[in-house]
Amino acid sequence: MVESQHADGRAGIHAALVRRLIAAQFPQWTDLPVTPVEVDGNDNRTYRLGEEMSVRLPTAEGYTPAVGKEHEWLPVLAPSLPVPIPEPLAIGVPGEGYPFGWAVRRWLDGDTARLDLIDDLREFATSVGEFVVALQGIDPTGGPLAGKHSAYRGASLEHYDDETRHCLALLDGHIDTERASAVWEAALSANWQGTPVWFHGDLAIGNLLVGDGRLAAVIDFGTSGVGDPSCDLVIAWTMFSGESREAFRKTVDQDAGTWARARGWALWKAMLVMSRDPDANDEQTVGHRRVIDEVLSDHDRIS
């Protein structure tokens, strides 16, 4: 999920619609103000409901499986995690012209993570690593196996093989596609054969909340599930570097094959976004180019 600022009304969802849904289905909260959050995701629209709740509405049908999944499993995961995660309160049904199920959650305090808000990035990286380790340690019995509901996070990278090779062709001349191909082949070769564990699926800077300079909460478990945890290591390149990356790497303590697949996940996503406009020089494209360069360097260093 990419987080950014959006004008109210994106995907046909706006504060007035949310107020109507609340009034029709949860009249006990009718008098509470409904306010768009400042930083929102693409997969869902989020509104603050009063001071203590939030409302989360999928922007397309493909994101709707997360509503029920999170409602069922977030309460199971929460007691074993070192920081708060969203607490489900209620599920809404289609209505008022809105076609999907939606969720009401307890409000979580904190700011969307930014480097300037973090007191010590190395300590922060350790905290994120401890979250990953704690999540993997939760009993996966009965959990949702990786698949379509998780956008195939936690599943085999083979699912994205054709797409990745297409991106490599599009980016020829824009990145070192020979080295990138080697990273991708190494990722595919490092077949995961471990015991399925819980993964978050989108452990990105936009899904981490900061309070008092430290990790305060982790949000958006829409692509979570049970399977291969390598997708949760991508933040090593998208957020961390140098000492903070090494602190994260040491804390999660994963084997070489898991790191090889993690480089594949990072490469796939960065190339996918960059290939939409390879010549762009905006902040997002520059960021993805940096991720690609660092993933390639990481691969070269251990090869």
Short mmCIF file of C-alpha atoms in Angstrom, two decimals:
data_model
loop_
_atom_site.label_atom_id
_atom_site.label_comp_id
_atom_site.label_asym_id
_atom_site.label_seq_id
_atom_site.Cartn_x
_atom_site.Cartn_y
_atom_site.Cartn_z
CA MET A 1 0.00 0.00 0.00
CA VAL A 2 1.35 3.39 -1.00
CA GLU A 3 0.45 6.17 1.39
CA SER A 4 -0.08 9.75 0.25
CA GLN A 5 -2.30 12.76 0.64
CA HIS A 6 -5.59 12.52 -1.28
CA ALA A 7 -8.50 14.88 -1.70
CA ASP A 8 -11.71 13.65 -0.09
CA GLY A 9 -13.88 11.78 -2.58
CA ARG A 10 -11.27 9.44 -4.02
CA ALA A 11 -12.79 6.20 -5.37
CA GLY A 12 -16.23 7.73 -4.80
CA ILE A 13 -15.76 7.66 -1.03
CA HIS A 14 -16.22 10.87 0.93
CA ALA A 15 -16.99 11.99 4.46
CA ALA A 16 -20.70 12.51 3.74
CA LEU A 17 -21.01 8.89 2.57
CA VAL A 18 -19.26 7.66 5.71
CA ARG A 19 -21.63 9.70 7.88
CA ARG A 20 -24.62 8.14 6.10
CA LEU A 21 -23.22 4.63 6.54
CA ILE A 22 -22.62 5.23 10.24
CA ALA A 23 -26.09 6.72 10.74
CA ALA A 24 -27.77 3.79 8.97
CA GLN A 25 -25.80 0.93 10.53
CA PHE A 26 -24.33 2.22 13.79
CA PRO A 27 -26.71 4.94 14.99
CA GLN A 28 -25.04 5.02 18.41
CA TRP A 29 -22.14 6.85 16.70
CA THR A 30 -24.22 9.19 14.53
CA ASP A 31 -23.25 12.36 16.41
CA LEU A 32 -19.49 11.74 16.15
CA PRO A 33 -17.53 13.83 13.62
CA VAL A 34 -16.11 12.10 10.52
CA THR A 35 -12.78 13.46 9.29
CA PRO A 36 -10.48 12.19 6.49
CA VAL A 37 -7.04 11.20 7.76
CA GLU A 38 -4.19 13.37 6.54
CA VAL A 39 -2.15 10.51 5.06
CA ASP A 40 -4.20 7.81 3.37
CA GLY A 41 -3.52 4.57 1.50
CA ASN A 42 -4.49 3.52 -2.00
CA ASP A 43 -6.22 0.23 -1.13
CA ASN A 44 -8.54 1.77 1.45
CA ARG A 45 -9.91 5.13 2.52
CA THR A 46 -9.63 5.89 6.22
CA TYR A 47 -11.62 8.39 8.29
CA ARG A 48 -11.37 9.32 11.92
CA LEU A 49 -14.65 8.77 13.76
CA GLY A 50 -14.80 10.93 16.84
CA GLU A 51 -11.65 10.81 18.96
CA GLU A 52 -11.36 7.07 19.57
CA MET A 53 -12.31 5.26 16.34
CA SER A 54 -11.53 5.05 12.65
CA VAL A 55 -13.51 3.85 9.63
CA ARG A 56 -11.75 1.93 6.87
CA LEU A 57 -13.37 1.42 3.45
CA PRO A 58 -11.87 -0.60 0.56
CA THR A 59 -11.53 1.37 -2.67
CA ALA A 60 -12.09 -1.67 -4.94
CA GLU A 61 -13.52 -5.18 -4.74
CA GLY A 62 -10.08 -6.79 -4.74
CA TYR A 63 -9.32 -5.28 -1.34
CA THR A 64 -12.50 -6.46 0.38
CA PRO A 65 -11.21 -9.87 1.63
CA ALA A 66 -9.05 -7.96 4.11
CA VAL A 67 -12.10 -6.69 6.00
CA GLY A 68 -13.19 -10.06 7.33
CA LYS A 69 -9.67 -11.44 7.60
CA GLU A 70 -8.45 -8.58 9.77
CA HIS A 71 -11.62 -8.63 11.88
CA GLU A 72 -11.02 -12.31 12.67
CA TRP A 73 -7.26 -12.40 13.10
CA LEU A 74 -6.08 -9.05 14.46
CA PRO A 75 -7.43 -9.87 17.95
CA VAL A 76 -5.55 -13.19 17.79
CA LEU A 77 -2.26 -11.54 16.85
CA ALA A 78 -2.39 -8.48 19.10
CA PRO A 79 -1.57 -10.04 22.51
CA SER A 80 1.73 -11.46 21.25
CA LEU A 81 3.06 -8.35 19.53
CA PRO A 82 5.35 -5.74 21.12
CA VAL A 83 3.43 -2.69 19.83
CA PRO A 84 -0.27 -2.02 19.23
CA ILE A 85 -2.01 -3.02 16.00
CA PRO A 86 -5.53 -2.07 14.83
CA GLU A 87 -8.33 -3.28 17.09
CA PRO A 88 -11.52 -4.27 15.21
CA LEU A 89 -14.77 -2.94 16.67
CA ALA A 90 -17.41 -3.59 14.02
CA ILE A 91 -17.98 -4.58 10.39
CA GLY A 92 -20.32 -2.60 8.17
CA VAL A 93 -22.17 -3.95 5.14
CA PRO A 94 -22.79 -2.44 1.69
CA GLY A 95 -25.23 0.46 1.72
CA GLU A 96 -25.89 4.08 0.77
CA GLY A 97 -24.52 3.35 -2.70
CA TYR A 98 -21.27 1.91 -1.35
CA PRO A 99 -20.89 -1.70 -2.61
CA PHE A 100 -18.40 -3.29 -0.17
CA GLY A 101 -18.05 -4.35 3.43
CA TRP A 102 -16.12 -1.92 5.64
CA ALA A 103 -14.64 -1.77 9.11
CA VAL A 104 -14.67 0.31 12.28
CA ARG A 105 -11.46 0.18 14.34
CA ARG A 106 -10.07 1.66 17.53
CA TRP A 107 -8.03 4.79 16.74
CA LEU A 108 -4.26 4.38 17.11
CA ASP A 109 -2.23 7.40 18.14
CA GLY A 110 0.98 8.17 16.27
CA ASP A 111 2.31 9.81 13.15
CA THR A 112 3.04 8.01 9.89
CA ALA A 113 6.74 7.21 10.09
CA ARG A 114 9.21 9.71 8.68
CA LEU A 115 12.93 9.74 9.24
CA ASP A 116 12.80 13.20 10.81
CA LEU A 117 10.36 11.91 13.46
CA ILE A 118 12.59 9.03 14.57
CA ASP A 119 15.08 9.67 17.38
CA ASP A 120 17.44 6.77 16.65
CA LEU A 121 17.01 4.92 13.35
CA ARG A 122 19.17 2.00 14.48
CA GLU A 123 16.98 1.51 17.55
CA PHE A 124 13.87 1.90 15.41
CA ALA A 125 15.13 -0.78 13.00
CA THR A 126 15.69 -3.10 15.93
CA SER A 127 12.12 -2.49 17.11
CA VAL A 128 10.74 -3.29 13.65
CA GLY A 129 12.85 -6.44 13.60
CA GLU A 130 11.51 -7.45 17.00
CA PHE A 131 7.99 -7.00 15.65
CA VAL A 132 8.78 -9.31 12.73
CA VAL A 133 10.24 -11.96 15.06
CA ALA A 134 7.24 -11.76 17.40
CA LEU A 135 4.80 -12.04 14.50
CA GLN A 136 6.59 -15.10 13.15
CA GLY A 137 6.44 -16.69 16.58
CA ILE A 138 2.64 -16.67 16.77
CA ASP A 139 0.92 -20.03 16.28
CA PRO A 140 -0.09 -20.14 12.57
CA THR A 141 -2.64 -22.92 13.02
CA GLY A 142 -5.77 -22.13 10.99
CA GLY A 143 -4.31 -18.87 9.69
CA PRO A 144 -5.03 -17.74 6.11
CA LEU A 145 -2.50 -19.38 3.80
CA ALA A 146 -0.80 -16.98 1.38
CA GLY A 147 -2.64 -16.50 -1.89
CA LYS A 148 -4.86 -14.07 -3.73
CA HIS A 149 -6.09 -12.43 -0.49
CA SER A 150 -2.48 -11.49 0.38
CA ALA A 151 -1.63 -10.35 -3.17
CA TYR A 152 0.54 -13.51 -3.13
CA ARG A 153 2.84 -12.08 -0.47
CA GLY A 154 4.05 -15.09 1.47
CA ALA A 155 3.68 -17.29 -1.61
CA SER A 156 6.20 -18.20 -4.30
CA LEU A 157 7.85 -15.43 -6.29
CA GLU A 158 7.03 -17.51 -9.37
CA HIS A 159 3.65 -15.79 -9.36
CA TYR A 160 5.38 -12.56 -10.42
CA ASP A 161 7.96 -14.09 -12.75
CA ASP A 162 6.36 -13.05 -16.05
CA GLU A 163 5.69 -9.54 -14.75
CA THR A 164 9.25 -9.17 -13.47
CA ARG A 165 10.78 -10.30 -16.77
CA HIS A 166 8.56 -7.84 -18.60
CA CYS A 167 9.79 -5.06 -16.29
CA LEU A 168 13.39 -6.09 -16.95
CA ALA A 169 12.79 -5.67 -20.67
CA LEU A 170 11.15 -2.27 -20.19
CA LEU A 171 13.98 -1.04 -17.97
CA ASP A 172 16.84 -2.14 -20.21
CA GLY A 173 19.13 0.87 -20.45
CA HIS A 174 17.66 2.46 -17.32
CA ILE A 175 19.06 0.01 -14.75
CA ASP A 176 21.69 -2.72 -14.83
CA THR A 177 19.34 -5.43 -16.08
CA GLU A 178 22.07 -8.08 -16.18
CA ARG A 179 22.73 -7.75 -12.45
CA ALA A 180 18.99 -7.39 -11.75
CA SER A 181 18.31 -10.63 -13.63
CA ALA A 182 20.91 -12.37 -11.48
CA VAL A 183 19.16 -11.15 -8.32
CA TRP A 184 15.81 -12.40 -9.62
CA GLU A 185 17.20 -15.81 -10.62
CA ALA A 186 18.81 -16.18 -7.21
CA ALA A 187 15.50 -15.36 -5.55
CA LEU A 188 13.64 -17.96 -7.61
CA SER A 189 16.31 -20.57 -6.90
CA ALA A 190 16.09 -20.06 -3.14
CA ASN A 191 12.90 -22.10 -2.88
CA TRP A 192 11.21 -21.71 0.47
CA GLN A 193 10.60 -25.05 2.17
CA GLY A 194 10.09 -23.94 5.74
CA THR A 195 7.16 -24.18 8.11
CA PRO A 196 4.55 -21.48 7.36
CA VAL A 197 4.66 -18.51 9.72
CA TRP A 198 2.69 -15.29 10.07
CA PHE A 199 3.78 -12.40 7.87
CA HIS A 200 2.49 -8.81 7.64
CA GLY A 201 2.82 -8.58 3.86
CA ASP A 202 3.26 -4.81 3.56
CA LEU A 203 5.74 -3.86 6.25
CA ALA A 204 6.50 -0.44 4.77
CA ILE A 205 7.26 2.99 6.17
CA GLY A 206 3.66 4.11 5.54
CA ASN A 207 2.33 1.33 7.77
CA LEU A 208 4.49 2.18 10.77
CA LEU A 209 3.41 4.78 13.31
CA VAL A 210 5.84 6.82 15.37
CA GLY A 211 5.30 8.32 18.81
CA ASP A 212 7.91 10.08 20.93
CA GLY A 213 10.52 9.21 18.34
CA ARG A 214 9.93 5.45 18.56
CA LEU A 215 7.85 2.73 16.92
CA ALA A 216 4.33 3.22 18.32
CA ALA A 217 2.14 0.89 16.23
CA VAL A 218 1.95 -1.18 13.05
CA ILE A 219 -1.13 -0.87 10.83
CA ASP A 220 -2.67 -2.31 7.63
CA PHE A 221 -2.64 -6.10 7.81
CA GLY A 222 -4.65 -6.36 4.59
CA THR A 223 -2.02 -8.52 2.87
CA SER A 224 -1.12 -10.52 5.97
CA GLY A 225 -1.27 -14.29 6.13
CA VAL A 226 0.65 -17.47 6.80
CA GLY A 227 3.52 -18.57 4.59
CA ASP A 228 7.03 -17.46 3.62
CA PRO A 229 8.11 -14.43 5.70
CA SER A 230 10.69 -13.10 3.21
CA CYS A 231 8.35 -10.33 1.98
CA ASP A 232 8.57 -8.69 5.42
CA LEU A 233 12.31 -8.07 4.99
CA VAL A 234 11.94 -5.63 2.08
CA ILE A 235 11.98 -2.70 4.51
CA ALA A 236 15.70 -3.39 4.92
CA TRP A 237 16.20 -1.49 1.64
CA THR A 238 13.15 0.74 1.43
CA MET A 239 13.67 2.40 4.82
CA PHE A 240 16.97 1.33 6.37
CA SER A 241 20.60 1.67 5.35
CA GLY A 242 24.04 1.28 6.86
CA GLU A 243 23.89 0.66 10.62
CA SER A 244 20.09 0.58 10.76
CA ARG A 245 19.93 -2.06 8.02
CA GLU A 246 22.48 -4.19 9.84
CA ALA A 247 20.56 -3.80 13.10
CA PHE A 248 17.38 -4.98 11.37
CA ARG A 249 19.23 -7.84 9.68
CA LYS A 250 20.77 -8.99 12.97
CA THR A 251 17.46 -8.80 14.83
CA VAL A 252 15.35 -10.79 12.36
CA ASP A 253 18.12 -13.44 12.06
CA GLN A 254 16.97 -15.00 8.78
CA ASP A 255 18.89 -17.46 6.60
CA ALA A 256 20.58 -16.64 3.29
CA GLY A 257 17.76 -18.10 1.20
CA THR A 258 15.17 -15.91 2.92
CA TRP A 259 17.30 -12.84 2.23
CA ALA A 260 17.69 -13.88 -1.41
CA ARG A 261 13.90 -14.06 -1.78
CA ALA A 262 13.55 -10.75 0.07
CA ARG A 263 15.82 -9.12 -2.51
CA GLY A 264 13.54 -10.58 -5.17
CA TRP A 265 10.47 -9.04 -3.55
CA ALA A 266 12.18 -5.65 -3.26
CA LEU A 267 13.41 -5.78 -6.85
CA TRP A 268 10.00 -6.80 -8.26
CA LYS A 269 8.13 -3.96 -6.56
CA ALA A 270 10.71 -1.28 -7.33
CA MET A 271 10.96 -2.27 -10.99
CA LEU A 272 7.18 -2.53 -11.33
CA VAL A 273 6.68 1.06 -10.22
CA MET A 274 9.71 2.42 -12.06
CA SER A 275 8.75 0.73 -15.34
CA ARG A 276 5.56 2.80 -15.56
CA ASP A 277 7.71 5.81 -16.50
CA PRO A 278 11.40 4.87 -16.62
CA ASP A 279 12.50 8.40 -17.54
CA ALA A 280 10.70 10.11 -14.66
CA ASN A 281 12.80 11.96 -12.14
CA ASP A 282 10.21 12.46 -9.41
CA GLU A 283 10.85 11.56 -5.79
CA GLN A 284 9.12 8.19 -6.02
CA THR A 285 11.07 7.04 -9.07
CA VAL A 286 14.36 8.21 -7.59
CA GLY A 287 13.52 6.27 -4.44
CA HIS A 288 12.80 3.06 -6.33
CA ARG A 289 15.99 3.46 -8.37
CA ARG A 290 17.93 3.76 -5.11
CA VAL A 291 16.26 0.57 -3.78
CA ILE A 292 17.25 -1.28 -6.95
CA ASP A 293 20.85 -0.08 -6.73
CA GLU A 294 21.14 -1.12 -3.09
CA VAL A 295 19.55 -4.52 -3.68
CA LEU A 296 22.00 -5.18 -6.52
CA SER A 297 24.93 -4.08 -4.35
CA ASP A 298 23.72 -6.30 -1.52
CA HIS A 299 23.53 -9.28 -3.86
CA ASP A 300 27.02 -8.57 -5.25
CA ARG A 301 28.44 -8.32 -1.73
CA ILE A 302 27.30 -11.79 -0.67
CA SER A 303 27.76 -13.55 -4.02
#
